[in-house]
XYZ file of C-alpha atoms in Angstrom:
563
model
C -1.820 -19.548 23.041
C -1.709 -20.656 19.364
C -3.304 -18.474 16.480
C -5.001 -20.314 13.625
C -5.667 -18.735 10.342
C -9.920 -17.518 9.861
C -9.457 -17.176 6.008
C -10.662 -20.723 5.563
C -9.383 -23.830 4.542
C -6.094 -24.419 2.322
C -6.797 -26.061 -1.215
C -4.888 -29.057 -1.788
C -1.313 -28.811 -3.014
C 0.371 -31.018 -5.871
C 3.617 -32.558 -4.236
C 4.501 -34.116 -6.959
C 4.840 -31.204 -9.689
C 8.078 -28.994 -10.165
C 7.565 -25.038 -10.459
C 7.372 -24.808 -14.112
C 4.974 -28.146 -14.093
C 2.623 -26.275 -12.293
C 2.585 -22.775 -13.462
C 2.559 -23.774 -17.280
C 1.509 -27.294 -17.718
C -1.042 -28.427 -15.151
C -4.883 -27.490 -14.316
C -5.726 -26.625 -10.484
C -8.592 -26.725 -8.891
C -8.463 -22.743 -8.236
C -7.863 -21.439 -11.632
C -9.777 -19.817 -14.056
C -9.423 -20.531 -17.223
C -7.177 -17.883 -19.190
C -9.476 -15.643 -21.255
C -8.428 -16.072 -24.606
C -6.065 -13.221 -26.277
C -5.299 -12.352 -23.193
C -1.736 -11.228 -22.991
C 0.787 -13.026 -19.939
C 3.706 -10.798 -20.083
C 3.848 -6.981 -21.709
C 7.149 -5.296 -21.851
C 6.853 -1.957 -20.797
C 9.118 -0.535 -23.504
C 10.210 -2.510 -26.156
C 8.910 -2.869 -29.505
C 10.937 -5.692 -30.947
C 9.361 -9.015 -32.395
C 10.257 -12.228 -30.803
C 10.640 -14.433 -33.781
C 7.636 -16.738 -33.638
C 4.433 -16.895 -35.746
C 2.301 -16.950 -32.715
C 3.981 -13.405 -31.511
C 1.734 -10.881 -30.777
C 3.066 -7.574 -31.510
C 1.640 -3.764 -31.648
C 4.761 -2.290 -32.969
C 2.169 0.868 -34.075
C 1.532 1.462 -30.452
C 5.777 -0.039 -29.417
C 4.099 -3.056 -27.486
C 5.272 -6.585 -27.385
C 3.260 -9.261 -25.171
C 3.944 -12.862 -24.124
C 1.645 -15.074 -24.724
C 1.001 -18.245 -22.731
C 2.098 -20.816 -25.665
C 5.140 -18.032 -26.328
C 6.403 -18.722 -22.851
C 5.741 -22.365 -23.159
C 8.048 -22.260 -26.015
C 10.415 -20.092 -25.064
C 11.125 -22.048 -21.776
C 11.463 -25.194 -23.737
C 14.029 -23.661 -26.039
C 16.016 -22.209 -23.457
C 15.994 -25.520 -20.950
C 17.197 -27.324 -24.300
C 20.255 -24.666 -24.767
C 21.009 -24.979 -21.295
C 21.170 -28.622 -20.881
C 23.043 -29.190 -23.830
C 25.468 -26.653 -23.493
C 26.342 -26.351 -19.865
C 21.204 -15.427 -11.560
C 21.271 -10.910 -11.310
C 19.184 -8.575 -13.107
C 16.514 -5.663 -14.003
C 12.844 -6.555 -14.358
C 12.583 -8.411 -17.717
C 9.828 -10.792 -19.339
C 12.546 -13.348 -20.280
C 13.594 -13.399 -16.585
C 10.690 -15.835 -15.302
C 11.333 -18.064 -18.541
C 15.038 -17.941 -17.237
C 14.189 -19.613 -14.125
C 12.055 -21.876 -15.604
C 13.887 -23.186 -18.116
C 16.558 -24.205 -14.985
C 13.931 -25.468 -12.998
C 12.926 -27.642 -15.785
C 16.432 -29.269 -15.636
C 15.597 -29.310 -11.901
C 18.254 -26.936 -11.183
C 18.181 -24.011 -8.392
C 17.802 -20.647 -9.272
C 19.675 -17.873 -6.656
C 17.954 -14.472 -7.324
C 20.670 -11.749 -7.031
C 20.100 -7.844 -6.623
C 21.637 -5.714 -9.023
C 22.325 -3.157 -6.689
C 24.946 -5.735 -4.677
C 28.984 -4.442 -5.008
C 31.383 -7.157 -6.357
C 32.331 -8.478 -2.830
C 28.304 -8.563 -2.070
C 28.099 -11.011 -4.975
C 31.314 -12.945 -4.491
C 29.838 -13.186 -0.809
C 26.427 -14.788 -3.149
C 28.533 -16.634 -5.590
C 30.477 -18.080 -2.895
C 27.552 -19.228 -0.515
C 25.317 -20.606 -3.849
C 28.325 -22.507 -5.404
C 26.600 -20.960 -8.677
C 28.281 -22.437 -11.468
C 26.315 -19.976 -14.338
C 25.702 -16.595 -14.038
C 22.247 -14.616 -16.292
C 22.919 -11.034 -15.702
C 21.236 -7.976 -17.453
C 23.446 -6.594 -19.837
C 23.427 -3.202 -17.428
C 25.301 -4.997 -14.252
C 27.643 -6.922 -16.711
C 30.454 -5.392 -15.969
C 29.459 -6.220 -11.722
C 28.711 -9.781 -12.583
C 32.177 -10.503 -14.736
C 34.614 -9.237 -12.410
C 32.999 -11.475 -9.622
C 33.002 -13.832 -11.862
C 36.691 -13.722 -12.600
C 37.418 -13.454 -8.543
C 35.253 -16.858 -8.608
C 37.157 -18.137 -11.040
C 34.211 -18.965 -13.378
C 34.491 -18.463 -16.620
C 33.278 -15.878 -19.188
C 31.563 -18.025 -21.220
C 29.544 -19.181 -18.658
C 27.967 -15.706 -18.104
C 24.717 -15.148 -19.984
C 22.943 -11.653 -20.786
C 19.673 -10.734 -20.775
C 19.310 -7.783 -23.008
C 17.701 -3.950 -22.265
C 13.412 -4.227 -23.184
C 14.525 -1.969 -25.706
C 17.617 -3.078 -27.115
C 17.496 -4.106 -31.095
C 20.855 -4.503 -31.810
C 23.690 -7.459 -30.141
C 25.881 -6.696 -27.462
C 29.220 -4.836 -27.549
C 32.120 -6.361 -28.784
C 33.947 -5.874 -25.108
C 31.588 -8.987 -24.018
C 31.802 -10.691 -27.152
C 32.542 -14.361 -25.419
C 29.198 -13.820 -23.602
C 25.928 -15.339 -25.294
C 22.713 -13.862 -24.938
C 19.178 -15.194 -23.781
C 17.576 -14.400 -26.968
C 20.194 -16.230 -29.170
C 20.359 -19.282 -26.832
C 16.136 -19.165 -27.575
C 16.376 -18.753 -30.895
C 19.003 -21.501 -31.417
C 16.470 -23.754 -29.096
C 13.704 -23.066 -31.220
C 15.693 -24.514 -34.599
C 16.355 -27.781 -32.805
C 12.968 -28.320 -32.826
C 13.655 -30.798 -29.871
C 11.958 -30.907 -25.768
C 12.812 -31.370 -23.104
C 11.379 -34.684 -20.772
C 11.151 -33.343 -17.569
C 11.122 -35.918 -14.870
C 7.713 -36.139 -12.789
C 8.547 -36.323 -8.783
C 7.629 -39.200 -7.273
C 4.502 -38.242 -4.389
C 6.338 -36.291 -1.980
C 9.494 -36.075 -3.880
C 8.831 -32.280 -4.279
C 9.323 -31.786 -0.904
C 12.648 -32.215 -1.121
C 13.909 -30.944 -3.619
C 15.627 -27.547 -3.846
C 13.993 -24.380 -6.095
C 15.581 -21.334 -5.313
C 18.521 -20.389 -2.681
C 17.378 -16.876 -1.815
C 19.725 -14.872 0.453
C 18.446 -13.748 4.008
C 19.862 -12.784 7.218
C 17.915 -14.944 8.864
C 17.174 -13.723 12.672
C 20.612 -12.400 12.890
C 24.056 -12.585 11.410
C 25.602 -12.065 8.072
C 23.358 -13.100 4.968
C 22.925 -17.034 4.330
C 21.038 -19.411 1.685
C 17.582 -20.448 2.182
C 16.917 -23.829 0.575
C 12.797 -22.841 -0.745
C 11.381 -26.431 -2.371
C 9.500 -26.943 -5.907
C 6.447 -27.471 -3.068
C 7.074 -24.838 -0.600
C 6.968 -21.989 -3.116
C 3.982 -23.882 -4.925
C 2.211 -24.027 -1.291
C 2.630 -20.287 -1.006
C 1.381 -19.321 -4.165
C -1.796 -21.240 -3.237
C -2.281 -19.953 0.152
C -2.131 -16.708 -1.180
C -4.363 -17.300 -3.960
C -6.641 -18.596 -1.451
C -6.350 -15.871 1.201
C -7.828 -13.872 -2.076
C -10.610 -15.839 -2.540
C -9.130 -16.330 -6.459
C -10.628 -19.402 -7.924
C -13.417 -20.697 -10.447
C -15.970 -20.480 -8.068
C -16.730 -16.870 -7.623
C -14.647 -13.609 -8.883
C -12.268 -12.524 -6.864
C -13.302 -9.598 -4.987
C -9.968 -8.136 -6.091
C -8.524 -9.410 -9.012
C -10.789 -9.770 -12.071
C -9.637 -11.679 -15.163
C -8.373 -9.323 -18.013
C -7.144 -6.856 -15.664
C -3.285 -5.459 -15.597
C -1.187 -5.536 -12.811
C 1.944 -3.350 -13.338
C 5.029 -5.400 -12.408
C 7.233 -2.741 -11.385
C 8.594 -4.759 -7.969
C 11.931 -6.070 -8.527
C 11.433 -9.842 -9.730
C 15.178 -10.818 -7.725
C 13.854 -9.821 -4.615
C 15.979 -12.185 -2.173
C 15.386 -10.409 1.074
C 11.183 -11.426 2.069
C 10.478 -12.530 -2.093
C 7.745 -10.197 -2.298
C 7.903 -9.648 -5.691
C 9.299 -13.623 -6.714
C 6.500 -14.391 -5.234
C 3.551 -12.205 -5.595
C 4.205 -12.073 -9.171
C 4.198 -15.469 -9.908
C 0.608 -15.073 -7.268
C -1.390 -12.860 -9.804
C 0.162 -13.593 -13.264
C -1.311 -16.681 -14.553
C -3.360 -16.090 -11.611
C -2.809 -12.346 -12.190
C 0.760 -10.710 -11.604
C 9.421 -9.461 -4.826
C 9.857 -14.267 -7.708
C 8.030 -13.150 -10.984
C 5.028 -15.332 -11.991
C 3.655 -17.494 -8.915
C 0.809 -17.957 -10.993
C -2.977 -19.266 -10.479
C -5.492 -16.825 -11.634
C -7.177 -14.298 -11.824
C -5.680 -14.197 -14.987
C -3.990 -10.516 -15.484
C -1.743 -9.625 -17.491
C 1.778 -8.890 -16.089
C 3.202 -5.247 -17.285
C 6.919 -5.696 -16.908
C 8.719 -2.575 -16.217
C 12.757 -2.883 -16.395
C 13.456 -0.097 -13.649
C 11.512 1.393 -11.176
C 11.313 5.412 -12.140
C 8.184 7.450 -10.548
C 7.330 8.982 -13.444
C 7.880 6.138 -15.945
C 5.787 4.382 -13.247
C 2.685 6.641 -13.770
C 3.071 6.843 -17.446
C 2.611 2.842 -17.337
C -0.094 2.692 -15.321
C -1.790 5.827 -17.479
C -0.920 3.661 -21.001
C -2.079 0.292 -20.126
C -5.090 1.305 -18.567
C -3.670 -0.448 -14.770
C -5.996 -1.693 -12.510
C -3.604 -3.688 -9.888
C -0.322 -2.147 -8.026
C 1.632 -4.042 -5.525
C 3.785 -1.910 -4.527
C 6.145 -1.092 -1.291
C 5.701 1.571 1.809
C 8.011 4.370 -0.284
C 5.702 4.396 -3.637
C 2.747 4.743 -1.956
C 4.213 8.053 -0.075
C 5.054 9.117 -3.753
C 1.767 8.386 -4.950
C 0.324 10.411 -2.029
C 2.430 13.204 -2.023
C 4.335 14.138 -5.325
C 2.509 17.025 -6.707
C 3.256 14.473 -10.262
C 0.858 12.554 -9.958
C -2.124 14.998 -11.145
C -0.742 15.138 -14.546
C -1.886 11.367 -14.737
C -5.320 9.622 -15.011
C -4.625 6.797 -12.383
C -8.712 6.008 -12.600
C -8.288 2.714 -13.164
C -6.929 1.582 -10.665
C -8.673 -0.729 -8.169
C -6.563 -2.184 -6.090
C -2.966 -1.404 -3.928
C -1.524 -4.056 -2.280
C 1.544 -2.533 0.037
C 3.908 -5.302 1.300
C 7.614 -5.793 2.010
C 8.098 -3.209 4.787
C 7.263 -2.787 7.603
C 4.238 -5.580 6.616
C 4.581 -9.227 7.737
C 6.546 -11.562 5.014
C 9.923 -13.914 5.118
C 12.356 -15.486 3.259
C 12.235 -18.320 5.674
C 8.265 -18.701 5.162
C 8.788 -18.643 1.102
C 7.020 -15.271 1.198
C 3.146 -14.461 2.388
C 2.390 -14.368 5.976
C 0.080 -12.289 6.188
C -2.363 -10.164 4.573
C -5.766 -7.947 4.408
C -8.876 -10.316 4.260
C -10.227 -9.698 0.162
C -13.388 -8.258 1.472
C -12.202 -5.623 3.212
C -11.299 -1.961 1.050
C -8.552 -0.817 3.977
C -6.273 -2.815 5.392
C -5.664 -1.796 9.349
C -2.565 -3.686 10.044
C -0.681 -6.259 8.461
C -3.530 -8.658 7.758
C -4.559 -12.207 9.349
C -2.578 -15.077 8.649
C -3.177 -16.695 5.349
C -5.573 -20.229 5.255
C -2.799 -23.142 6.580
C -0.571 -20.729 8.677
C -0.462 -20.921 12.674
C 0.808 -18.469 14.665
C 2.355 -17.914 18.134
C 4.027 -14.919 19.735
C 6.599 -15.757 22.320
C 8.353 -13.616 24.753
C 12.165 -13.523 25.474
C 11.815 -16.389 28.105
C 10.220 -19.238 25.879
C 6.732 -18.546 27.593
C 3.834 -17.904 25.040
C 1.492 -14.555 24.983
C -2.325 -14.067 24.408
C -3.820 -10.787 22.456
C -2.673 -7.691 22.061
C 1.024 -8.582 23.801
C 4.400 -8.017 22.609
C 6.540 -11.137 21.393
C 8.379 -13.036 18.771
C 6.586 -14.187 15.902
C 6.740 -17.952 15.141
C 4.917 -19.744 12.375
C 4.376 -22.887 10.860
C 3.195 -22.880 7.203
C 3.162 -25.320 4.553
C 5.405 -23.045 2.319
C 8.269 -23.665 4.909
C 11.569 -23.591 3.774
C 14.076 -26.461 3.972
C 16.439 -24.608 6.152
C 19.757 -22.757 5.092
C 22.544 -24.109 2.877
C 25.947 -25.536 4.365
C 24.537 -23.849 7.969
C 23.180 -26.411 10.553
C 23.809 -24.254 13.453
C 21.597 -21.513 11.844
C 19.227 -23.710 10.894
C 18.598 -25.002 14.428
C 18.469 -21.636 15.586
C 15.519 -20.451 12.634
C 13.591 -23.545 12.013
C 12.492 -25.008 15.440
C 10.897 -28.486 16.331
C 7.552 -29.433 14.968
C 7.755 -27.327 11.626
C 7.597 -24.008 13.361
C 9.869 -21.031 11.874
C 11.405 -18.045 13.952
C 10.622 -14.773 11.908
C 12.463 -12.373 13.895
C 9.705 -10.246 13.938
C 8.708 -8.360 17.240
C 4.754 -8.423 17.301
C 1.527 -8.704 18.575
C -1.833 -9.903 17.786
C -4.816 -8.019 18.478
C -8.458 -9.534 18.950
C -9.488 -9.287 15.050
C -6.879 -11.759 14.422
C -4.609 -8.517 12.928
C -0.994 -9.126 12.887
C 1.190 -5.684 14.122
C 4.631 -5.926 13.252
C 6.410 -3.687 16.377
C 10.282 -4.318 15.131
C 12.252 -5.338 12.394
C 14.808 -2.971 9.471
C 14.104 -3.048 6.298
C 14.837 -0.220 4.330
C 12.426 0.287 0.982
C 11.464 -3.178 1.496
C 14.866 -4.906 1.645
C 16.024 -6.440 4.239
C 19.009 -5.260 6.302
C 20.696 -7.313 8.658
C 22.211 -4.907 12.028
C 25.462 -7.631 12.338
C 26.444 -7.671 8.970
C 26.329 -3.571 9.310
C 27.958 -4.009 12.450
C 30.812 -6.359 10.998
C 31.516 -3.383 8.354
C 31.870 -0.815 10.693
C 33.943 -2.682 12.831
C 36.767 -2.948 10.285
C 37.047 0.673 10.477
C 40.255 1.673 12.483
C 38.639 4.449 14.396
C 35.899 2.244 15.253
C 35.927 0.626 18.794
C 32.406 -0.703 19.226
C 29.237 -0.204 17.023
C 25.398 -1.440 17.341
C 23.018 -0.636 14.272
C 19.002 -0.300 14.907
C 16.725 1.286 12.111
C 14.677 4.110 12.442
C 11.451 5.581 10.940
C 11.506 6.808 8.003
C 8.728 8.801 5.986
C 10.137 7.392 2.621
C 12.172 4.560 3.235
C 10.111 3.287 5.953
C 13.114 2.154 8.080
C 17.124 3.753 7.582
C 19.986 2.211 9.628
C 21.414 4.317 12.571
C 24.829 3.489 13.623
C 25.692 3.773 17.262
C 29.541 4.234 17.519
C 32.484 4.112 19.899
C 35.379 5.193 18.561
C 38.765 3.884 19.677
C 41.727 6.653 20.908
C 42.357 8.083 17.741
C 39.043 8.233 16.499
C 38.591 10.590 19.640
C 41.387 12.484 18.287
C 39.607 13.422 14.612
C 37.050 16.138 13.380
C 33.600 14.931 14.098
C 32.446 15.885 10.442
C 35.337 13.870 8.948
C 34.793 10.853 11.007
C 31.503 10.702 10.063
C 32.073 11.154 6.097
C 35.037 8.587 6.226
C 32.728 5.403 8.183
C 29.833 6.827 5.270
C 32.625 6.144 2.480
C 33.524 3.427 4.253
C 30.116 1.363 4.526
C 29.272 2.765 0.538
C 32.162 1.046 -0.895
C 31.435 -2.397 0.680
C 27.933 -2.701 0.773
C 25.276 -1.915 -1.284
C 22.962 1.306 -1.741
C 20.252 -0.128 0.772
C 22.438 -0.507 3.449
C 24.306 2.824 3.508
C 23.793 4.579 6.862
C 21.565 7.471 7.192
C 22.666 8.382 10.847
C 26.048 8.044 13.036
C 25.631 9.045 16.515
C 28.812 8.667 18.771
C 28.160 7.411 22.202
C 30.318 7.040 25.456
C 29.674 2.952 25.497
C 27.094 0.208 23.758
C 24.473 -0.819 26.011
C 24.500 -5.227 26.749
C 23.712 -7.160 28.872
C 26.234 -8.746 31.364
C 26.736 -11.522 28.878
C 28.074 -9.017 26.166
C 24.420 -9.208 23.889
C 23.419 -5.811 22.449
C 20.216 -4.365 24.496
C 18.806 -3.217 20.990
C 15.758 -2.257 22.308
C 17.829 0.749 24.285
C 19.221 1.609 21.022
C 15.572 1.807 19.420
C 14.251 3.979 22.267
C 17.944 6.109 21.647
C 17.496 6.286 17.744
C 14.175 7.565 17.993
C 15.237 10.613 20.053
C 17.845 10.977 17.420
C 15.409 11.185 14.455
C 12.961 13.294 16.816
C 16.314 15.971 17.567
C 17.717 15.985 13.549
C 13.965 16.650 12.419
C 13.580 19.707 14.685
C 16.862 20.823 13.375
């Protein structure tokens, strides 16, 4: 059987707008208007003006907010620098007017994480064909040295600088402009920028963002995500939370703050690209999907637990959206008394082990917005169908275990340079392979049975598996995740070691395939367990029986926890 969403009807959607068109320019049906004073974007720490009459700045209490006509400005200025001179980074209120000021020259944006080791983002570079690099001035030194094994030039390399940094950069990066000088210089010229309007049905077509996913399986590709797809998504999701002008929201209330402490790059599922752009001009993993409720976007640079409750204490926070390991430190950590946290009305919890894809340009799934406790993973979101499909092609009814296919107007296009895996993903008639084991009970609940993601990024078992396997002393490896209490999922290697792997110290095999996997991929993906085994359990056709190696890691977790 098919599902269908029972959230309602989907609101129109513009296809003939680009990103910025919509979230700055143009009026839709479901927003609110923006309650006036109302701040957009707050940064966390700094205290610095921005150099505009219209800035609104507490430097008493070491505040600076972005207003709506700020942005507007700022984007302008930027786009003009961009287009008449010629993407990895921390949280940072410039970093949505970043994206759209490229979008406004209709160029694509490729969110980067700046956790990612120079061969990670070579690997990024190389895939993109990125041809100008905006890094935070803190993964710099990452971002030029790939740059330099690209072969693209240092003066093509622009810097976002730290919330609170007053002063320029260092001399070492001297050839290397900033965002706020590029601005400023944007704002002198006094010029704009004409933006092309799509033709109806144009914005369909044409590309947004390439955001990196592993797709079903295999090593990390592009996924081509549309000017309408992502606009689809955040309207479906605005919808699916009843946000609009005809009745509050029964979560999200204009004037509230929504602490934007999810990592704006987010390339894995886009949870916080997305949901950010959802609930900021709207309200608040890219940054900013924006139709109301209206809140007002706390932008913190770097997720710290206790930085994290001294935000939410200052500004008074009444909306998280947050990921499976901070809510386990906000239930746990003995911290979190010190703070008054009172204000707070609503957690939404997302990214792991909760429904949510790349390939779908984000939202799913999610709790209905009249209910206080979400069971499962939520119903499918108004304009999503659904259909769970076993190993053989055959479709499933309630409450059994399958794939999860969808079809959703926020489709992606399908993945860059990569036919083959595009075939594979995006099947015939629209629908999308998640690679999501699930099953759908009789309230419509989605339950996510399988997939790794460790503290809400996605890891991909083959591209694990094609590190380990450069090891010498490797022979054969298959990588599963496991439960976690913090992480949610960890990676568990499975391992057969060749002759002379037999040969060496257990305890030094183990810490030389851990060095091995840190210095080649980043901090997400490190291993938690290695188990050495006799032989890899396939099939007679040499595929991986992963669900043996679930069953397996579990007993492994279940043995190391009693010890």
């Amino acid at each position: 059987m098919e599902f269908r969403s029972v959230a309602g009807d989907l609101p129109s959607i513009p296809d003939d707008l680009s990103i910025p068109q919509f979230i700055l320019d143009s009026h839709h049906e479901m927003r609110p208007d923006w309650p006036q004073g109302l701040p957009w974007l707050v940064a966390d720490k700094s205290g610095r003006t921005l150099g505009l009459d219209e800035a609104c700045i507490d430097l008493k209490a070491n505040i600076t907010w972005y207003t709506l006509v700020q942005i507007q400005k700022r984007t302008n200025a930027l786009a003009i620098r961009l287009r008449d001179e010629f993407s990895i980074g921390q949280n940072d209120p410039e970093y949505p007017i970043c994206m759209w000021a490229v979008h406004r020259l209709l160029g694509i944006v490729t969110p980067c994480n700046p956790s990612l080791t120079v061969p990670e983002l070579v690997q990024t570079l190389t895939l993109s064909k990125a041809k100008l690099i905006i890094s935070h001035a803190d993964c710099l030194e990452i971002a030029t040295t790939a740059a330099q094994k690209m072969g693209i030039p240092t003066n093509r390399i622009l810097v976002l600088q730290n919330q609170d940094d007053t002063q320029s950069l260092r001399s070492s990066f001297e050839e290397s402009k900033t965002i706020e000088s590029l601005i400023q210089e944007g704002l002198k010229s006094g010029e704009a920028v004409v933006e092309r309007r799509f033709k109806k049905g144009e914005e369909k077509s044409q590309v947004a963002f390439y955001s990196s996913s592993s797709g079903t399986t295999g090593p990390p590709k592009m996924v081509k995500i549309s000017h309408y797809a992502f606009i689809a998504d955040i309207i479906l999701t605005a919808a699916l939370n009843k946000v609009g002008r005809k009745a509050p929201s029964p979560r999200y209330v204009p004037g509230d703050r929504c602490l934007g402490v999810l990592p704006f790059y987010h390339p894995v599922d886009i949870y916080g690209l997305v949901l950010i752009y959802v609930f900021t001009r709207q309200s608040q993993r890219f940054l900013l999907k924006s139709i109301p409720p209206q809140i007002s976007v706390i932008v913190v640079p770097k997720f710290n637990f206790a930085d994290m409750l001294h935000s939410i204490e200052r500004y008074k926070i009444n909306s998280l959206m947050v990921v499976p390991p901070q809510v386990v430190l906000l239930s746990k950590e003995p911290i979190v008394k010190k703070y008054d946290l009172s204000h707070i009305r609503t957690v939404l919890c997302s990214a792991a082990p909760l429904a949510g894809s790349t390939e779908a340009t984000g939202v799913v799934s999610m709790t209905q917005a009249h209910e206080k406790h979400g069971r499962q993973c939520g119903i499918m979101a108004p304009g999503i169908q659904g259909r769970v499909v076993r190993s053989d092609g055959t479709l499933v009814g309630y409450d059994e275990e399958g794939e999860l296919h969808v079809r959703t107007p926020a489709a992606a296009i399908g993945y860059l340079d990569n036919e083959s895996a595009t075939k594979e993903t995006f099947l015939e008639d629209f629908w999308i392979r998640t690679g999501d084991l699930v099953k759908i009970d009789k309230n419509e609940e989605i339950i996510v049975v399988d997939r790794v993601k460790v503290r809400g990024f996605q890891v991909a078992p083959a591209e694990l598996e094609g590190c380990i396997l450069d090891h010498p002393l490797v022979a054969d490896v298959g990588v599963v995740g496991v439960p976690d209490s913090f992480s949610g999922e960890v990676p568990l290697a499975f391992i057969t070691l060749t002759p002379e792997g037999v040969k060496m110290p257990l305890s030094d095999l183990k810490a030389s395939i851990h060095k091995h996997v840190a210095e080649n991929k980043a901090p997400f993906k490190h291993l938690r367990h290695i188990e050495i085994i006799d032989s890899i359990p396939k099939t007679p056709s040499g595929k991986l029986l992963r669900r043996k190696l679930r069953q397996k890691g579990r007993n492994v977790v279940v043995r190391e926890t009693k010890l």
